[in-house]
Coordinates of C-alpha atoms in Angstrom, one line a residue:
Chain A
M1 CA -4.1 -51.2 -9.7
V2 CA -0.6 -50.1 -8.8
G3 CA 0.4 -49.0 -5.3
G4 CA 3.7 -47.4 -6.0
L5 CA 5.3 -45.9 -9.0
K6 CA 8.3 -48.2 -9.5
R7 CA 7.4 -50.1 -12.6
K8 CA 9.0 -51.8 -15.5
H9 CA 8.6 -48.5 -17.3
S10 CA 10.6 -46.5 -14.8
D11 CA 13.1 -46.1 -17.6
L12 CA 10.5 -43.9 -19.2
E13 CA 10.3 -41.7 -16.2
E14 CA 14.0 -41.2 -16.2
E15 CA 13.9 -40.3 -19.8
E16 CA 11.0 -37.9 -19.2
E17 CA 13.1 -36.0 -16.7
R18 CA 16.1 -35.7 -19.0
W19 CA 16.3 -32.4 -20.8
E20 CA 17.8 -33.8 -24.0
W21 CA 16.3 -36.6 -25.9
S22 CA 18.1 -38.6 -28.5
P23 CA 15.9 -39.2 -31.5
A24 CA 15.9 -43.0 -30.9
G25 CA 15.1 -42.5 -27.2
L26 CA 12.2 -40.1 -28.0
Q27 CA 10.8 -42.5 -30.6
S28 CA 10.9 -45.5 -28.4
Y29 CA 9.2 -43.4 -25.7
Q30 CA 6.5 -42.4 -28.1
Q31 CA 6.1 -46.0 -29.3
A32 CA 5.8 -47.2 -25.8
L33 CA 3.1 -44.6 -25.1
L34 CA 1.3 -45.7 -28.3
R35 CA 1.4 -49.3 -27.1
I36 CA 0.1 -48.4 -23.6
S37 CA -2.7 -46.3 -25.2
L38 CA -3.9 -49.0 -27.5
D39 CA -3.7 -51.5 -24.7
K40 CA -5.9 -49.3 -22.6
V41 CA -8.6 -49.0 -25.2
Q42 CA -8.7 -52.7 -25.7
R43 CA -8.9 -53.4 -22.0
S44 CA -11.6 -50.9 -21.3
L45 CA -14.3 -52.7 -23.2
G46 CA -16.3 -54.8 -20.8
P47 CA -19.8 -55.5 -19.6
R48 CA -20.3 -51.9 -18.7
A49 CA -20.5 -49.1 -21.1
P50 CA -17.0 -47.6 -21.3
S51 CA -16.2 -44.2 -20.0
L52 CA -16.6 -41.9 -22.9
R53 CA -14.4 -39.3 -21.3
R54 CA -11.5 -41.7 -21.0
H55 CA -11.9 -42.9 -24.5
V56 CA -11.9 -39.4 -25.9
L57 CA -8.8 -38.4 -23.9
I58 CA -6.9 -41.5 -25.0
H59 CA -8.0 -40.9 -28.6
N60 CA -6.7 -37.4 -28.5
T61 CA -3.4 -38.5 -27.0
L62 CA -3.1 -41.2 -29.7
Q63 CA -3.6 -38.5 -32.4
Q64 CA -0.8 -36.5 -30.9
L65 CA 1.5 -39.5 -30.7
Q66 CA 0.7 -40.4 -34.3
A67 CA 1.5 -36.8 -35.4
A68 CA 4.7 -36.8 -33.5
L69 CA 5.8 -40.2 -34.9
R70 CA 5.2 -39.1 -38.4
L71 CA 7.3 -36.0 -37.9
A72 CA 10.2 -37.8 -36.2
P73 CA 13.3 -38.3 -38.4
A74 CA 14.2 -41.9 -39.3
P75 CA 16.5 -43.1 -36.6
A76 CA 20.0 -44.6 -37.4
L77 CA 19.1 -48.1 -36.2
P78 CA 15.9 -49.8 -37.2
P79 CA 13.6 -49.3 -34.2
E80 CA 12.0 -52.2 -32.5
P81 CA 8.9 -52.8 -34.6
L82 CA 5.8 -52.0 -32.8
F83 CA 3.4 -54.0 -34.9
L84 CA 4.8 -57.4 -35.4
G85 CA 2.2 -59.1 -37.5
E86 CA -1.4 -59.5 -38.4
E87 CA -2.3 -60.6 -34.8
D88 CA -1.1 -57.3 -33.4
F89 CA -3.1 -55.4 -35.9
S90 CA -6.2 -56.9 -34.6
L91 CA -4.9 -55.9 -31.1
S92 CA -5.1 -52.3 -32.1
A93 CA -8.7 -51.7 -31.3
T94 CA -9.2 -48.9 -33.7
I95 CA -10.2 -45.8 -31.9
G96 CA -12.3 -44.7 -34.8
S97 CA -14.3 -47.9 -34.8
I98 CA -14.5 -47.8 -31.0
L99 CA -16.1 -44.5 -31.1
R100 CA -18.4 -45.7 -33.9
E101 CA -19.3 -48.7 -31.9
L102 CA -20.0 -46.5 -28.9
D103 CA -22.3 -44.5 -31.1
T104 CA -24.4 -47.5 -32.1
S105 CA -24.3 -49.1 -28.7
M106 CA -25.2 -46.1 -26.7
D107 CA -27.2 -43.9 -28.9
G108 CA -28.7 -46.4 -31.3
T109 CA -32.1 -46.1 -29.7
E110 CA -32.7 -42.5 -28.8
P111 CA -35.0 -42.5 -25.8
P112 CA -38.5 -41.6 -26.9
Q113 CA -39.1 -39.5 -23.9
N114 CA -36.7 -36.8 -24.9
P115 CA -39.3 -34.7 -26.4
V116 CA -38.3 -31.1 -26.9
T117 CA -36.6 -30.8 -30.2
P118 CA -33.8 -28.4 -29.5
L119 CA -33.8 -25.2 -31.5
G120 CA -30.7 -23.5 -32.7
L121 CA -28.0 -24.3 -35.1
Q122 CA -27.4 -27.7 -36.5
N123 CA -23.8 -28.7 -36.9
E124 CA -22.2 -27.0 -39.7
V125 CA -20.0 -29.0 -42.1
P126 CA -17.6 -30.5 -39.6
P127 CA -13.8 -29.8 -40.0
Q128 CA -12.0 -32.6 -41.8
P129 CA -10.3 -34.9 -39.2
D130 CA -6.8 -36.1 -39.8
P131 CA -7.7 -39.0 -42.0
V132 CA -4.4 -40.9 -42.0
F133 CA -4.4 -42.2 -38.5
L134 CA -8.0 -43.2 -38.2
E135 CA -8.1 -44.7 -41.7
A136 CA -4.8 -46.6 -41.3
L137 CA -5.9 -48.3 -38.1
S138 CA -9.5 -48.8 -39.2
S139 CA -10.4 -52.4 -39.5
R140 CA -11.3 -52.0 -43.1
Y141 CA -7.7 -51.7 -44.0
L142 CA -6.4 -54.7 -42.1
G143 CA -4.2 -56.7 -44.4
D144 CA -4.1 -53.9 -46.9
S145 CA -0.8 -52.8 -48.2
G146 CA -1.9 -49.2 -47.6
L147 CA -0.6 -49.7 -44.1
D148 CA 3.0 -49.3 -45.4
D149 CA 2.3 -45.7 -46.0
F150 CA 1.5 -45.2 -42.3
F151 CA 4.7 -46.7 -41.0
L152 CA 6.9 -44.4 -43.1
D153 CA 9.9 -44.7 -40.8
I154 CA 9.7 -48.3 -40.0
D155 CA 11.3 -51.0 -42.1
T156 CA 8.2 -52.8 -43.1
S157 CA 10.1 -55.9 -44.2
A158 CA 10.3 -56.6 -40.5
V159 CA 6.6 -57.1 -40.4
E160 CA 6.9 -60.4 -42.3
K161 CA 9.5 -61.9 -39.9
E162 CA 9.0 -63.6 -36.6
P163 CA 9.5 -61.2 -33.8
A164 CA 13.0 -61.2 -32.3
R165 CA 11.7 -60.9 -28.8
A166 CA 8.6 -62.5 -27.4
P167 CA 6.0 -59.9 -26.5
P168 CA 5.8 -59.2 -22.8
E169 CA 2.4 -60.8 -22.4
P170 CA 0.3 -63.1 -24.5
P171 CA -1.5 -61.0 -27.1
H172 CA -5.2 -60.5 -26.4
N173 CA -7.7 -60.8 -29.1
L174 CA -10.1 -57.9 -28.9
F175 CA -13.0 -60.2 -29.6
C176 CA -12.4 -63.1 -27.3
A177 CA -14.5 -63.5 -24.2
Chain B
M1 CA -15.9 -54.5 0.4
A2 CA -16.0 -52.8 -2.9
A3 CA -19.7 -51.9 -2.6
D4 CA -18.8 -49.7 0.4
I5 CA -16.6 -47.4 -1.5
I6 CA -18.0 -43.9 -0.9
S7 CA -18.7 -42.2 -4.2
T8 CA -20.3 -38.9 -3.1
V9 CA -20.6 -36.7 0.0
E10 CA -22.9 -33.8 0.5
F11 CA -24.0 -31.6 3.4
N12 CA -27.6 -30.3 3.3
Y13 CA -28.3 -26.5 3.4
S14 CA -28.2 -26.2 7.2
G15 CA -25.3 -28.7 7.7
D16 CA -27.3 -30.7 10.1
L17 CA -27.5 -33.6 7.7
L18 CA -24.7 -35.2 5.8
A19 CA -25.4 -37.7 3.0
T20 CA -23.1 -40.2 1.5
G21 CA -23.6 -42.4 -1.5
D22 CA -21.6 -45.5 -2.3
K23 CA -20.7 -47.9 -5.1
G24 CA -23.4 -50.4 -4.0
G25 CA -26.2 -47.9 -4.6
R26 CA -26.8 -47.1 -0.9
V27 CA -27.3 -43.7 0.7
V28 CA -26.4 -43.2 4.3
I29 CA -27.5 -40.0 6.0
F30 CA -25.8 -38.7 9.2
Q31 CA -27.4 -36.2 11.6
R32 CA -25.6 -33.8 13.8
E33 CA -26.3 -34.2 17.5
Q34 CA -27.9 -31.2 19.2
E35 CA -26.3 -29.5 22.1
N36 CA -26.9 -31.6 25.2
K37 CA -25.7 -30.6 28.7
S38 CA -25.5 -34.1 30.0
R39 CA -23.2 -35.2 27.2
P40 CA -21.1 -32.2 26.3
H41 CA -18.6 -34.1 24.2
S42 CA -21.2 -35.3 21.8
R43 CA -22.2 -31.9 20.6
G44 CA -21.6 -31.7 16.9
E45 CA -21.1 -35.4 16.5
Y46 CA -22.7 -37.0 13.4
N47 CA -24.5 -40.2 13.9
V48 CA -26.4 -42.4 11.4
Y49 CA -29.9 -41.1 10.8
S50 CA -31.1 -43.1 7.9
T51 CA -29.8 -45.8 5.5
F52 CA -31.6 -46.9 2.3
Q53 CA -30.9 -48.5 -1.0
S54 CA -31.3 -45.8 -3.6
H55 CA -30.3 -47.6 -6.9
E56 CA -30.0 -51.2 -7.9
P57 CA -27.9 -52.6 -10.7
E58 CA -29.7 -52.9 -14.0
F59 CA -29.1 -54.5 -17.3
D60 CA -29.9 -52.9 -20.5
Y61 CA -30.9 -55.8 -22.7
L62 CA -31.2 -53.8 -25.8
K63 CA -27.6 -52.7 -25.7
S64 CA -26.2 -55.6 -23.7
L65 CA -24.7 -53.3 -21.1
E66 CA -24.7 -53.3 -17.3
I67 CA -25.9 -50.1 -15.6
E68 CA -23.9 -49.6 -12.4
E69 CA -25.8 -48.8 -9.2
K70 CA -23.1 -46.6 -7.9
I71 CA -24.3 -43.2 -6.7
N72 CA -22.5 -40.5 -8.7
K73 CA -24.0 -37.5 -7.0
I74 CA -26.4 -36.5 -4.2
R75 CA -27.9 -33.0 -4.0
W76 CA -30.2 -31.8 -1.3
L77 CA -33.2 -29.7 -1.9
P78 CA -33.8 -26.7 0.4
Q79 CA -36.0 -27.7 3.3
Q80 CA -39.6 -26.5 3.0
N81 CA -41.3 -28.6 5.7
A82 CA -40.5 -31.2 8.3
A83 CA -39.4 -33.7 5.7
H84 CA -36.1 -33.6 3.9
F85 CA -35.7 -34.2 0.2
L86 CA -32.6 -35.1 -1.8
L87 CA -31.8 -36.1 -5.4
S88 CA -29.5 -39.1 -6.0
T89 CA -28.3 -40.3 -9.3
N90 CA -26.4 -43.2 -10.9
D91 CA -25.2 -43.2 -14.5
K92 CA -28.7 -43.2 -16.0
T93 CA -31.5 -42.4 -13.5
I94 CA -32.2 -39.6 -11.0
K95 CA -34.4 -40.2 -8.0
L96 CA -36.0 -37.8 -5.6
W97 CA -36.1 -39.2 -2.1
K98 CA -38.2 -38.0 0.8
I99 CA -36.8 -38.6 4.2
S100 CA -39.3 -38.2 7.0
E101 CA -39.6 -38.9 10.7
R102 CA -42.3 -40.8 12.4
D103 CA -42.5 -40.7 16.1
K104 CA -46.2 -41.4 16.7
R105 CA -48.5 -44.1 15.6
A106 CA -52.2 -44.5 15.7
E107 CA -53.9 -47.1 17.9
G108 CA -57.5 -48.1 18.0
Y109 CA -58.5 -48.6 14.4
N110 CA -62.0 -49.6 13.7
L111 CA -61.4 -51.9 10.7
K112 CA -58.3 -53.7 11.9
D113 CA -57.1 -54.9 15.3
E114 CA -53.7 -54.2 16.9
D115 CA -52.0 -57.0 14.9
G116 CA -53.1 -55.5 11.7
R117 CA -55.6 -58.2 10.9
L118 CA -58.8 -57.1 9.4
R119 CA -61.8 -57.2 11.7
D120 CA -65.0 -58.8 10.6
P121 CA -67.1 -55.8 9.7
F122 CA -70.3 -57.5 11.0
R123 CA -68.7 -57.8 14.4
I124 CA -68.1 -54.1 14.8
T125 CA -70.8 -52.7 17.0
A126 CA -69.3 -49.4 18.0
L127 CA -67.0 -46.8 16.5
R128 CA -64.0 -45.3 18.2
V129 CA -61.6 -42.6 17.3
P130 CA -58.0 -43.8 16.9
I131 CA -55.6 -42.1 19.2
L132 CA -52.0 -41.2 18.6
K133 CA -49.4 -42.7 20.8
P134 CA -45.6 -42.0 20.9
M135 CA -43.2 -44.6 19.4
D136 CA -39.5 -44.9 18.9
L137 CA -38.3 -42.5 16.3
M138 CA -38.4 -44.1 12.9
V139 CA -36.8 -42.4 9.8
E140 CA -38.3 -43.4 6.6
A141 CA -37.0 -42.8 3.1
S142 CA -39.4 -43.1 0.2
P143 CA -38.8 -42.5 -3.5
R144 CA -41.1 -39.7 -4.7
R145 CA -40.0 -39.2 -8.3
I146 CA -38.0 -41.2 -10.7
F147 CA -36.5 -39.3 -13.6
A148 CA -35.4 -41.9 -16.1
N149 CA -34.6 -42.5 -19.8
A150 CA -33.3 -39.1 -20.6
H151 CA -29.6 -39.8 -20.7
T152 CA -27.8 -41.9 -23.3
Y153 CA -24.4 -41.3 -21.7
H154 CA -23.2 -41.4 -18.1
I155 CA -24.6 -38.7 -15.8
N156 CA -21.8 -36.9 -14.1
S157 CA -23.7 -34.0 -12.4
I158 CA -27.0 -32.8 -11.0
S159 CA -27.6 -29.3 -9.7
V160 CA -30.7 -27.9 -8.1
N161 CA -31.7 -24.4 -9.3
S162 CA -32.1 -21.5 -7.0
D163 CA -35.8 -21.3 -8.1
H164 CA -36.2 -24.6 -6.1
E165 CA -38.4 -25.9 -8.9
T166 CA -36.0 -27.1 -11.5
Y167 CA -32.7 -28.9 -11.7
L168 CA -30.2 -29.9 -14.4
S169 CA -28.6 -33.2 -15.1
A170 CA -25.5 -33.5 -17.2
D171 CA -23.9 -36.5 -19.0
D172 CA -20.9 -36.6 -21.3
L173 CA -22.6 -34.9 -24.2
R174 CA -25.8 -33.4 -23.1
I175 CA -27.4 -31.4 -20.3
N176 CA -31.1 -31.6 -19.5
L177 CA -33.4 -29.4 -17.5
W178 CA -36.1 -30.9 -15.3
H179 CA -39.0 -29.7 -13.3
L180 CA -39.0 -31.5 -10.0
E181 CA -42.7 -32.3 -10.3
I182 CA -42.5 -33.8 -13.8
T183 CA -40.8 -37.0 -14.6
D184 CA -42.0 -37.9 -18.1
R185 CA -40.2 -35.1 -19.9
S186 CA -37.1 -33.0 -19.7
F187 CA -35.7 -30.1 -21.8
N188 CA -32.4 -30.6 -23.6
I189 CA -30.4 -27.4 -23.0
V190 CA -26.9 -28.3 -24.2
D191 CA -26.0 -30.9 -26.8
I192 CA -22.4 -31.2 -27.9
K193 CA -22.7 -34.5 -29.7
P194 CA -21.1 -34.3 -33.1
A195 CA -23.0 -35.6 -36.2
N196 CA -20.2 -38.1 -36.6
M197 CA -19.0 -39.7 -33.3
E198 CA -15.6 -40.2 -34.8
E199 CA -15.1 -36.5 -34.6
L200 CA -15.7 -36.4 -30.9
T201 CA -12.8 -34.7 -29.1
E202 CA -14.4 -33.1 -26.1
V203 CA -16.9 -34.2 -23.4
I204 CA -18.8 -32.4 -20.6
T205 CA -17.3 -33.2 -17.3
A206 CA -19.4 -31.2 -14.7
A207 CA -22.2 -28.7 -14.6
E208 CA -23.7 -26.5 -12.0
F209 CA -26.4 -23.8 -11.6
H210 CA -25.5 -20.4 -10.4
P211 CA -26.4 -20.1 -6.7
H212 CA -28.5 -17.0 -7.1
Q213 CA -29.2 -16.4 -10.8
C214 CA -31.7 -19.1 -11.8
N215 CA -31.1 -18.6 -15.5
V216 CA -27.3 -19.1 -15.4
F217 CA -25.3 -22.3 -15.3
V218 CA -21.8 -23.4 -16.2
Y219 CA -20.4 -26.6 -17.6
S220 CA -16.8 -27.7 -17.8
S221 CA -15.1 -29.9 -20.4
S222 CA -12.3 -32.5 -20.8
K223 CA -10.3 -29.8 -22.6
G224 CA -10.0 -27.6 -19.6
T225 CA -12.7 -25.1 -20.7
I226 CA -15.7 -23.7 -18.8
R227 CA -18.8 -22.3 -20.6
L228 CA -21.2 -20.1 -18.8
C229 CA -24.7 -20.2 -20.3
D230 CA -27.8 -18.0 -19.9
M231 CA -31.0 -19.8 -20.5
R232 CA -32.8 -16.5 -21.3
S233 CA -30.8 -16.0 -24.5
S234 CA -31.9 -19.2 -26.3
A235 CA -33.7 -22.4 -25.6
L236 CA -30.7 -24.5 -26.7
C237 CA -27.6 -23.2 -24.9
D238 CA -25.1 -24.4 -27.5
R239 CA -23.9 -20.9 -27.7
H240 CA -22.3 -19.8 -24.5
S241 CA -22.4 -16.3 -22.9
K242 CA -18.9 -16.6 -21.5
F243 CA -16.0 -18.9 -22.3
F244 CA -13.3 -19.5 -19.7
E245 CA -9.9 -20.9 -20.6
E246 CA -6.4 -20.3 -19.5
P247 CA -3.9 -20.2 -22.3
E248 CA -1.5 -23.1 -22.2
D249 CA 2.0 -22.7 -20.9
P250 CA 4.1 -23.8 -23.9
S251 CA 7.1 -24.7 -21.7
S252 CA 5.2 -27.4 -19.8
R253 CA 3.6 -29.0 -22.8
S254 CA 3.6 -32.8 -23.0
F255 CA 1.6 -35.6 -24.4
F256 CA -0.5 -35.5 -21.2
S257 CA -1.2 -31.8 -21.3
E258 CA -4.7 -32.2 -22.4
I259 CA -5.5 -35.1 -20.0
I260 CA -4.3 -33.1 -17.0
S261 CA -6.2 -30.0 -18.1
S262 CA -9.5 -32.0 -18.1
I263 CA -11.7 -30.4 -15.4
S264 CA -13.1 -32.9 -13.0
D265 CA -15.2 -30.6 -10.9
V266 CA -16.7 -27.0 -11.0
K267 CA -18.2 -25.2 -8.1
F268 CA -19.6 -21.8 -7.7
S269 CA -18.6 -19.8 -4.6
H270 CA -21.4 -19.2 -2.1
S271 CA -21.4 -15.6 -3.1
G272 CA -21.8 -16.4 -6.7
R273 CA -19.0 -14.1 -7.7
Y274 CA -16.4 -16.8 -8.3
M275 CA -16.2 -20.4 -9.5
M276 CA -13.6 -23.0 -8.7
T277 CA -12.3 -25.7 -11.1
R278 CA -10.3 -28.8 -10.3
D279 CA -8.0 -30.3 -12.9
Y280 CA -5.5 -33.1 -12.3
L281 CA -2.7 -31.1 -10.7
S282 CA -4.4 -27.9 -9.5
V283 CA -7.4 -26.0 -8.3
K284 CA -8.2 -22.7 -10.0
V285 CA -10.5 -19.8 -8.8
W286 CA -12.1 -17.8 -11.6
D287 CA -13.7 -14.4 -11.4
L288 CA -16.9 -14.7 -13.4
N289 CA -16.1 -11.3 -15.0
M290 CA -12.7 -12.4 -16.3
E291 CA -12.6 -15.2 -18.9
S292 CA -9.0 -15.0 -20.0
R293 CA -7.4 -16.6 -16.9
P294 CA -8.1 -17.6 -13.4
V295 CA -7.5 -15.2 -10.5
E296 CA -5.9 -17.9 -8.4
T297 CA -4.1 -21.2 -9.1
H298 CA -3.3 -23.5 -6.2
Q299 CA -1.0 -26.5 -6.8
V300 CA -2.4 -29.6 -5.2
H301 CA 0.4 -32.1 -6.0
E302 CA 2.8 -30.6 -8.5
Y303 CA 5.4 -33.3 -7.6
L304 CA 3.3 -35.6 -9.8
R305 CA 4.1 -33.7 -13.0
S306 CA 7.2 -35.7 -13.6
K307 CA 5.3 -39.0 -13.0
L308 CA 2.6 -38.5 -15.5
C309 CA 3.6 -41.4 -17.7
S310 CA 3.3 -43.9 -14.9
L311 CA 0.0 -42.3 -13.8
Y312 CA -1.2 -42.6 -17.3
E313 CA -0.3 -46.2 -17.4
N314 CA -2.0 -47.1 -14.1
D315 CA -5.0 -45.0 -15.0
C316 CA -4.6 -42.7 -12.0
I317 CA -4.4 -39.8 -14.4
F318 CA -8.1 -40.2 -15.1
D319 CA -9.1 -39.9 -11.5
K320 CA -11.8 -37.3 -10.9
F321 CA -11.1 -35.2 -7.8
E322 CA -13.8 -32.9 -6.4
C323 CA -13.3 -29.6 -4.7
C324 CA -15.3 -27.5 -2.3
W325 CA -15.6 -24.0 -0.7
N326 CA -16.0 -23.2 3.0
G327 CA -19.1 -21.3 4.1
S328 CA -17.5 -17.9 3.8
D329 CA -15.6 -18.6 0.6
S330 CA -12.3 -17.9 2.3
A331 CA -10.9 -21.4 2.0
I332 CA -11.0 -24.3 -0.4
M333 CA -10.4 -28.0 -0.1
T334 CA -9.6 -30.8 -2.4
G335 CA -8.3 -34.4 -2.1
S336 CA -5.1 -36.1 -3.3
Y337 CA -3.4 -39.5 -3.0
N338 CA -2.2 -41.4 0.0
N339 CA -5.3 -40.3 1.8
F340 CA -4.0 -36.8 1.8
F341 CA -6.2 -33.8 1.3
R342 CA -5.3 -30.2 0.9
M343 CA -6.8 -27.0 2.2
F344 CA -6.0 -23.5 0.9
D345 CA -6.7 -20.3 2.8
R346 CA -7.3 -17.7 0.2
D347 CA -6.8 -14.7 2.5
T348 CA -3.5 -15.7 4.1
R349 CA -2.3 -17.7 1.0
R350 CA -1.3 -20.5 3.3
D351 CA -2.0 -24.1 2.5
V352 CA -1.8 -27.4 4.4
T353 CA -1.7 -31.1 3.7
L354 CA -3.6 -33.3 6.0
E355 CA -4.1 -37.1 6.2
A356 CA -7.4 -39.0 6.7
S357 CA -6.4 -42.3 8.2
R358 CA -7.1 -44.2 11.4
E359 CA -3.5 -43.9 12.5
S360 CA -3.3 -40.2 12.3
S361 CA -6.8 -39.4 13.6
K362 CA -7.5 -40.1 17.2
P363 CA -10.8 -38.7 18.4
R364 CA -10.4 -35.1 19.7
A365 CA -6.7 -35.0 18.7
S366 CA -5.4 -32.4 16.2
L367 CA -4.4 -33.4 12.7
K368 CA -0.8 -33.1 12.1
P369 CA 0.2 -31.4 8.8
R370 CA 1.9 -33.7 6.3
K371 CA 4.6 -33.0 3.8
V372 CA 5.7 -34.7 0.7
C373 CA 9.4 -34.7 -0.1
T374 CA 10.0 -33.9 -3.7
G375 CA 13.7 -34.3 -4.0
G376 CA 17.0 -34.1 -2.1
K377 CA 17.2 -35.3 1.5
R378 CA 14.0 -36.5 3.0
R379 CA 13.3 -35.3 6.5
K380 CA 12.1 -37.6 9.2
D381 CA 8.4 -37.1 9.0
E382 CA 8.2 -36.4 5.3
I383 CA 7.0 -39.0 2.8
S384 CA 8.7 -39.4 -0.5
V385 CA 6.7 -39.3 -3.8
D386 CA 7.6 -42.9 -4.6
S387 CA 6.1 -44.1 -1.4
L388 CA 2.7 -42.6 -1.9
D389 CA -0.1 -45.0 -2.1
F390 CA -2.1 -44.3 -5.3
N391 CA -4.9 -46.7 -4.3
K392 CA -5.7 -44.4 -1.4
K393 CA -7.3 -41.5 -3.1
I394 CA -9.6 -38.8 -1.7
L395 CA -11.9 -37.9 -4.5
H396 CA -14.8 -36.6 -2.4
T397 CA -14.8 -34.0 0.3
A398 CA -17.5 -31.6 1.6
W399 CA -17.5 -28.6 3.8
H400 CA -20.3 -27.6 6.2
P401 CA -22.1 -24.6 4.8
V402 CA -21.5 -22.5 7.9
D403 CA -19.2 -24.1 10.5
N404 CA -15.7 -25.4 10.2
V405 CA -16.7 -29.0 9.9
I406 CA -15.4 -31.1 7.0
A407 CA -16.3 -34.5 5.7
V408 CA -13.6 -36.5 3.9
A409 CA -14.3 -39.8 2.1
A410 CA -11.3 -42.1 2.0
T411 CA -12.3 -45.1 0.0
N412 CA -14.9 -46.8 2.2
N413 CA -14.3 -44.7 5.3
L414 CA -15.9 -41.4 6.1
Y415 CA -13.9 -38.9 8.3
I416 CA -15.5 -35.9 9.9
F417 CA -13.2 -33.3 11.2
Q418 CA -14.2 -30.3 13.3
D419 CA -12.6 -27.2 14.5
K420 CA -11.7 -27.3 18.2
I421 CA -13.8 -25.0 20.4
N422 CA -11.6 -23.1 22.7

């Protein structure tokens, strides 16, 4: 936990307070938020059942970020690639699959002692969720070339190369102990 | 010690008892000293009355998950006889505890001697009546009911109904209604779980019964909305009677708008005419007759608005602050960071920031108001935003139901402040 607010991302705070954003600045800010959010989801899985509220709030934030990134115009310079290889794709604990996992882990065995069948309306046909983000990050599509469609603005040839800069910390595998 | 972190604070209906629950599953009850001429200074002091282990850590083998013993909420029942009753809950199980005093014991049993050893029945030649003798006061806590296995998700609220017979418990997606005497079944009255969990975008964050209308309760959500439900209209209260939401200010929209709108606490006023909600940056007072917007908004720490990205990164943005009313509903209180807490006087529109710390609280000394410097030149006794300690958070506060006595939990310390007499 952090005591003060001065962090390596203090640049982000300064950018936040600026009135005008350059397209590149805004996009790097959004990408950083994206990275922070995905990191959060990955770290929150532990021996205890995760906080559903926190997951849902991060999920909703991720959806907003994804929508904003899709709308952003392509910047003049190729941006720092956020996803640098297959390893990082496994990093991105897909929110959709997280929520699915929560469903099976928490609700799989409905307690027998919840007896009164509630009356009232069942759910109507649910509104169609934005499919692109969830599907693109879903583990089913890992390694699929369909991912190129998601990163419209990013030069995907960079995905094949070695990263120019080492990642700030060793990548975590979601599934390691 | 992490287990000592206080996780809930609650006065009973008279204010004579104050209960705290902690991360280690313990409950500590304090009792207010009665007026005593020989020790005038001790009037109104709270001393430890009872300590007991309410919940233990559990392991759900089926789902391979630990269940924390941390006490999320304590709610007292109204007192009906000499004993006191309270409900305490962790993430999964609610327990009804009876706290009773014993100041006499029986002596002169026929079937056992004073050591408790059984006497040989063939040796008993005469019968005697046991007599009661005084003993040192002993306070005993015993679990009377255990309400288990009704919540798949984490319980965030319990609320005793004004009928004194039922209570509700709420988790992230469901609210159940219980009868205090019946532990093997509960009624599900709210269920917001979608058919497909991937479509989940909103959770229940708090719930409370109306203080006087036993068919009415409210629940708040992670999207900043409050729904008021009337149990008379349908068995399953998925349809609300009233829906409270303040329209968003488009000029302050950011990626964190939804997170900071998430309501962490909802409390009815004692009168039952108003309710108060706490979101990340403010406290709002709502008139139950007006759903379109709150009647009052009080800024708790608006200077944090420009720091939301950092607070998102260090997870502080997910902190759940509680709020409370004073006995006459004329003032409200809530916590902040750096061991600061804020009090708002609704009549005079004045507010004050105070600090709960050993350095600033000498016994019988007045608390000095604190101020956070938000920009420009910092005055001598002001503290700058960047110097605030975000590990020192005051999430739980309570106000005596009648007097001006407040209890403030600062991590693992409990502070009790009282108004000076004369």
